[in-house]
Tab-separated table of C-alpha atoms in Angstrom:
chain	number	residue	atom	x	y	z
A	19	UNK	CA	-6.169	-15.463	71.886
A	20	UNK	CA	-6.074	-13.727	69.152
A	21	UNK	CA	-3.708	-14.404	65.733
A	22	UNK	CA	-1.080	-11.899	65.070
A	23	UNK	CA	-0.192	-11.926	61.326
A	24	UNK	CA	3.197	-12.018	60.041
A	25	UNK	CA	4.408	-9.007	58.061
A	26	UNK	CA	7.173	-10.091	55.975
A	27	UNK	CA	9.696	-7.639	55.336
A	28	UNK	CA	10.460	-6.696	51.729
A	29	UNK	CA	13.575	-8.258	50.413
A	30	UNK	CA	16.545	-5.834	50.755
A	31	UNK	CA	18.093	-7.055	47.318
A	32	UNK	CA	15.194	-6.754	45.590
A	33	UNK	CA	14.310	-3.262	46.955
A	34	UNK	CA	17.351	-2.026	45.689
A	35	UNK	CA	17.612	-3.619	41.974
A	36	UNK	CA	17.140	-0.873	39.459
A	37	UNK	CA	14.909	-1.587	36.691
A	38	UNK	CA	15.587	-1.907	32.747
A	39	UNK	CA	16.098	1.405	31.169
A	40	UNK	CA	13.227	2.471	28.808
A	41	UNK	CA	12.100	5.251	26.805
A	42	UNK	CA	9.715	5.852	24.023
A	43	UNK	CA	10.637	7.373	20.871
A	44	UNK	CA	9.771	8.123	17.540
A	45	UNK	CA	11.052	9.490	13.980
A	46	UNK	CA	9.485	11.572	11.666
A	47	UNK	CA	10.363	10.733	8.174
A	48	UNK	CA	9.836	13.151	5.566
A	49	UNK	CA	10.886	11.702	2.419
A	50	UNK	CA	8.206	9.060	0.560
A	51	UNK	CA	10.781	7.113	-0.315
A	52	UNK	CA	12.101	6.787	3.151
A	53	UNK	CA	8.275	5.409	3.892
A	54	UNK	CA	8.784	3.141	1.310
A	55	UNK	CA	12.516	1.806	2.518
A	56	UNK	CA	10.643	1.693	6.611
A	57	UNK	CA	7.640	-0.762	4.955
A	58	UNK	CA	10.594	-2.918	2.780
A	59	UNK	CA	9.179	-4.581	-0.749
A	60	UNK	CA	7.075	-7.264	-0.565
A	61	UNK	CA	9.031	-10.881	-1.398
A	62	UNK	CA	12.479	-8.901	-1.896
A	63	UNK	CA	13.871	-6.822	0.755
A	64	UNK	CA	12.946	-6.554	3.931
A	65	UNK	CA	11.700	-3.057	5.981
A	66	UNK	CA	13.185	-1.880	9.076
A	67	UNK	CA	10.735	-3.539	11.532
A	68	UNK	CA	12.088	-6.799	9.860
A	69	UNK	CA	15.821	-5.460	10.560
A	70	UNK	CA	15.009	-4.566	14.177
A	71	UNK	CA	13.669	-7.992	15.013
A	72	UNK	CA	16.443	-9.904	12.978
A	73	UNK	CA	18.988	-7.594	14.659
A	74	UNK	CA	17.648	-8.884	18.484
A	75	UNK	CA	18.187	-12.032	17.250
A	76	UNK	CA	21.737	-11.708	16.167
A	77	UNK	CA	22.945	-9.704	19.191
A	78	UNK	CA	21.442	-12.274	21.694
A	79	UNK	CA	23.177	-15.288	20.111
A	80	UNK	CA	26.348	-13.406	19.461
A	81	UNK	CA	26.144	-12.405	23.444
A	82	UNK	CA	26.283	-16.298	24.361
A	83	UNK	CA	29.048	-16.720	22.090
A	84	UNK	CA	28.144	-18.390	18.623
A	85	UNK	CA	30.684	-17.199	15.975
A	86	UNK	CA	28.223	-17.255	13.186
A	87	UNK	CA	25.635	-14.798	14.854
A	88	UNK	CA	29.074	-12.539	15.139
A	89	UNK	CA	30.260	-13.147	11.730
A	90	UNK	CA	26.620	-11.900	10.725
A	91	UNK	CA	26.717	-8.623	12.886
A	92	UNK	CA	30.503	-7.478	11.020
A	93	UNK	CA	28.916	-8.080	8.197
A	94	UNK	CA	25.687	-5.641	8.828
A	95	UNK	CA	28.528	-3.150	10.381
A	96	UNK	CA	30.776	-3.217	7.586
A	97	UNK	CA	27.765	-2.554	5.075
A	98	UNK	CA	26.428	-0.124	7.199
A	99	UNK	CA	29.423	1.712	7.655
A	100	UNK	CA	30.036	2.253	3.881
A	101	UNK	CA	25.971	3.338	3.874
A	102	UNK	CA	27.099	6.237	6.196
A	103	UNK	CA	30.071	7.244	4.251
A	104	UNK	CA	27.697	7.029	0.858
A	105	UNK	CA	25.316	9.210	2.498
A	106	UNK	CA	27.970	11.383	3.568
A	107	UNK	CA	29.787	12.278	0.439
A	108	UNK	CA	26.716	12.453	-1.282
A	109	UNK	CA	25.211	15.078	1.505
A	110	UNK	CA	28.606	16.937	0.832
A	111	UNK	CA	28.377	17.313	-3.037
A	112	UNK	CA	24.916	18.436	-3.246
A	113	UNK	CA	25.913	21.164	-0.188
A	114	UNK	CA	28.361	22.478	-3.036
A	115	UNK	CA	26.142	22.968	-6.051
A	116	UNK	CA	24.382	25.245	-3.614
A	117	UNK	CA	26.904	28.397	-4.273
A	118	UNK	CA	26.220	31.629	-2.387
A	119	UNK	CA	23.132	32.831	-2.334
A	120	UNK	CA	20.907	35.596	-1.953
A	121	UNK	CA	17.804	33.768	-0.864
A	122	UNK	CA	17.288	32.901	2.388
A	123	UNK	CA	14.276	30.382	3.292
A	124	UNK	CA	13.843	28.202	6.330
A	125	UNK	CA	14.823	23.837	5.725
A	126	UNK	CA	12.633	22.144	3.859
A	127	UNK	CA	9.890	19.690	5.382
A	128	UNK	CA	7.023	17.909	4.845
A	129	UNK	CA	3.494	19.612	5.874
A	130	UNK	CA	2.506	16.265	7.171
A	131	UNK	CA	5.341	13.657	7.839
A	132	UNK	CA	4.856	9.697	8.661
A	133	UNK	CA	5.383	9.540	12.149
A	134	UNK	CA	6.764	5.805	12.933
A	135	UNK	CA	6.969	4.603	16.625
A	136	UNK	CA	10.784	3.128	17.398
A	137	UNK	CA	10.288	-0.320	19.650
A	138	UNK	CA	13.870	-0.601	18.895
A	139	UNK	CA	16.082	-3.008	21.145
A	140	UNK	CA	19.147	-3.602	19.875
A	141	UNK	CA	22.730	-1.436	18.985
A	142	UNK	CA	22.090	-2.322	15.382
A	143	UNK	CA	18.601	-0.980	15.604
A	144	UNK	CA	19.775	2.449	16.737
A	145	UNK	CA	22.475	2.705	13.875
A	146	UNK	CA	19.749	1.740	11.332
A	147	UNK	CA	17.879	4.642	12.689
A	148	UNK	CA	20.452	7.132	12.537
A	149	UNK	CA	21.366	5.521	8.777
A	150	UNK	CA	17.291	5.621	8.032
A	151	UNK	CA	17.782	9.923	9.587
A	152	UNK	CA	21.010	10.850	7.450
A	153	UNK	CA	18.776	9.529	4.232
A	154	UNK	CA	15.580	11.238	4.721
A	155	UNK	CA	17.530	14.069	5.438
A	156	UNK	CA	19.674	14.120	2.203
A	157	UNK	CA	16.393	13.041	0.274
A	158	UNK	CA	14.323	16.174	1.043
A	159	UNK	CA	17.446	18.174	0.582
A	160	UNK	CA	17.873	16.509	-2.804
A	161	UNK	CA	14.374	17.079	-3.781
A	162	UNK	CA	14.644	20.845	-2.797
A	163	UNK	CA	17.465	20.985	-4.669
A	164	UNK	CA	15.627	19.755	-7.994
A	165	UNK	CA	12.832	21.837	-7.331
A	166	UNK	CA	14.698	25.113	-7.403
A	167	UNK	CA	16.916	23.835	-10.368
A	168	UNK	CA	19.988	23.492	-8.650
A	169	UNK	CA	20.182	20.087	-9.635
A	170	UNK	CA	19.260	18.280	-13.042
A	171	UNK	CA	16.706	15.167	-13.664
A	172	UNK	CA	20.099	13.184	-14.588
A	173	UNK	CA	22.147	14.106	-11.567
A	174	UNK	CA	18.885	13.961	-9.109
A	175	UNK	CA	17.941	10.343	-10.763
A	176	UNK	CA	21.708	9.396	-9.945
A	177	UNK	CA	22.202	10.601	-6.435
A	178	UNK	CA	18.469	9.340	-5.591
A	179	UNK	CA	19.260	5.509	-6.627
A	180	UNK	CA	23.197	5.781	-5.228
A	181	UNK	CA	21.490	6.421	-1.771
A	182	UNK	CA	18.650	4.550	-1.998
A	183	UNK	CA	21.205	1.209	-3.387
A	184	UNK	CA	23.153	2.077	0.053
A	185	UNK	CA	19.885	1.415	2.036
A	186	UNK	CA	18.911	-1.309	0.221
A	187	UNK	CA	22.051	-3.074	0.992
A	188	UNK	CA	22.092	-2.643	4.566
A	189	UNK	CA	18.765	-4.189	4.642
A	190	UNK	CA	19.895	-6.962	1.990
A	191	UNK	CA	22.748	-7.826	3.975
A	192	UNK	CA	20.808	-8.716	7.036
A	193	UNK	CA	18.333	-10.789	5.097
A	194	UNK	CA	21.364	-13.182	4.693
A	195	UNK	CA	22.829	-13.385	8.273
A	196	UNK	CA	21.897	-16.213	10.387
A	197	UNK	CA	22.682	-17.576	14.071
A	198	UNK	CA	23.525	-20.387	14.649
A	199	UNK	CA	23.033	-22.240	17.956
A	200	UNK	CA	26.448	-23.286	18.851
A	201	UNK	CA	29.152	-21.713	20.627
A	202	UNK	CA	33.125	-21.391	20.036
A	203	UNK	CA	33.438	-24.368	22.693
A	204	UNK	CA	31.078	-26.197	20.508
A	205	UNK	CA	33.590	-25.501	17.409
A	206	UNK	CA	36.768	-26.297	19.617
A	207	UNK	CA	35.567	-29.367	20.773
A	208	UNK	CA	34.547	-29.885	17.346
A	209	UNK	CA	31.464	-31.477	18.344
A	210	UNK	CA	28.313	-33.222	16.114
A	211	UNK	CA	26.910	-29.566	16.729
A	212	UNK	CA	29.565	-27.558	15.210
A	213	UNK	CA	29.991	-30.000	12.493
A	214	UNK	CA	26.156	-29.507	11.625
A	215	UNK	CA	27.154	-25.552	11.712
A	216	UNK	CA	29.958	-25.545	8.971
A	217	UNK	CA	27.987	-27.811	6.896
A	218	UNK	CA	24.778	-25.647	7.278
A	219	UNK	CA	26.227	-22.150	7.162
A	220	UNK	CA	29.412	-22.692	5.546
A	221	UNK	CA	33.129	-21.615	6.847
A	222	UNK	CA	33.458	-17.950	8.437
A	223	UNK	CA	37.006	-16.638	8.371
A	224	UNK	CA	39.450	-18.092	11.407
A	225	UNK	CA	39.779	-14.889	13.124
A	226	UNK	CA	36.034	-14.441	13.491
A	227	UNK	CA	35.812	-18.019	14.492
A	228	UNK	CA	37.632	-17.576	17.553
A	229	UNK	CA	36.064	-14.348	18.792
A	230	UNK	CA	39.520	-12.080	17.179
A	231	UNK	CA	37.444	-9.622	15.197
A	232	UNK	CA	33.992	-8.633	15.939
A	233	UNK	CA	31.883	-5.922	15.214
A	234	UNK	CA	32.319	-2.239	16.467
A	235	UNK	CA	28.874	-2.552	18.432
A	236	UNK	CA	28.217	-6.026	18.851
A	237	UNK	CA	27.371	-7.327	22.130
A	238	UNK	CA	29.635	-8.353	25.512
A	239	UNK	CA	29.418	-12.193	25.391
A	240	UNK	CA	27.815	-13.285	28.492
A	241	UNK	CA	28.018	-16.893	28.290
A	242	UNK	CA	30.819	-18.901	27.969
A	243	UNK	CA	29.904	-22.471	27.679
């Protein structure tokens, strides 16, 4: 007699589970000194693969709850917020030393651009992006502008260090966030943990502490231990 063989059947729950979203992307920055803010200083401040991977870590520990890993990501928003509004006002005043004109030309660009790969995974990784975009943006705009003598070596020198200080401190700011392993049960309870915590990292304020105030983008906390 011969051996049938068992076909299992495919599992209806897993047939049906949709997979992570993906996508592939890149930016083309056109500025050098946006190449140089994307690579970071060596031994001072860190680039923006450095803020991606810091970012991850932040988001996943604020998700399961620790205060300090919050605390860190309203810090990065805050900073990052006042980057925008830098970039922004700055964007605005060189758009009216333009004038009317009777020259028309096409937007300036670079012949051949650094083309940088985003593995980006985290909300804080996608804001730096657009914040890294509004700069190179306003750079090449700002180096136009000194090129055709609508702007001075003073005034360009100025505006190129205001938005390159904005940067900076975004990236600065991040450098000095940490996580910190426990949770906000860990802090009521008061435990040997949390007490490690405060005398590690210090005292955040109260209404960060217990989950209050948190960050625009930050995370849905997952775990509640």
């Amino acid at each position: 007699m011969e051996n049938k063989k068992t076909v299992s059947k495919p599992n209806r729950r897993a047939k049906n589970k949709v997979g992570i979203l993906r996508s592939h992307a890149s930016i083309a920055l056109h500025a050098s000194d946006s190449v140089l803010l994307w690579h970071g200083r060596k031994d001072k401040t860190q680039g923006l693969p450095g803020f991606f991977s810091r970012t991850v870590e932040l988001e996943t520990a604020a998700s399961k709850d620790d205060p300090y890993a919050d605390h860190g990501l309203l810090l990065i928003e805050s900073t990052m917020n006042e980057a925008f509004l830098t970039l922004n006002r700055l964007s605005t005043g060189l758009a009216k030393t333009e004038g009317r004109r009777r020259v028309t030309g096409s937007d300036c660009a670079s012949l051949a651009p650094v083309e940088k790969p985003l593995f980006v995974s985290s909300r804080f990784g996608w804001r730096m992006v657009a914040l890294i975009e509004e700069f190179d943006l306003f750079m090449v705009d700002l180096l136009d502008a000194q090129f055709k003598a609508r702007v001075n070596r003073k005034a360009f020198e100025q505006q190129r260090e205001a938005a390159l200080h904005c940067i900076r401190s975004v990236l600065e700011k991040c450098q000095v966030t940490h996580h910190s392993g426990i949770s906000r049960n860990d802090v009521s309870a008061n435990n040997p943990k949390a007490i490690s915590a405060k005398e590690k990292f210090g005292r955040i304020p109260l209404e960060v502490m217990e989950g209050v105030v948190r960050a625009e983008f930050a995370p849905e906390i997952k775990t509640r231990s």
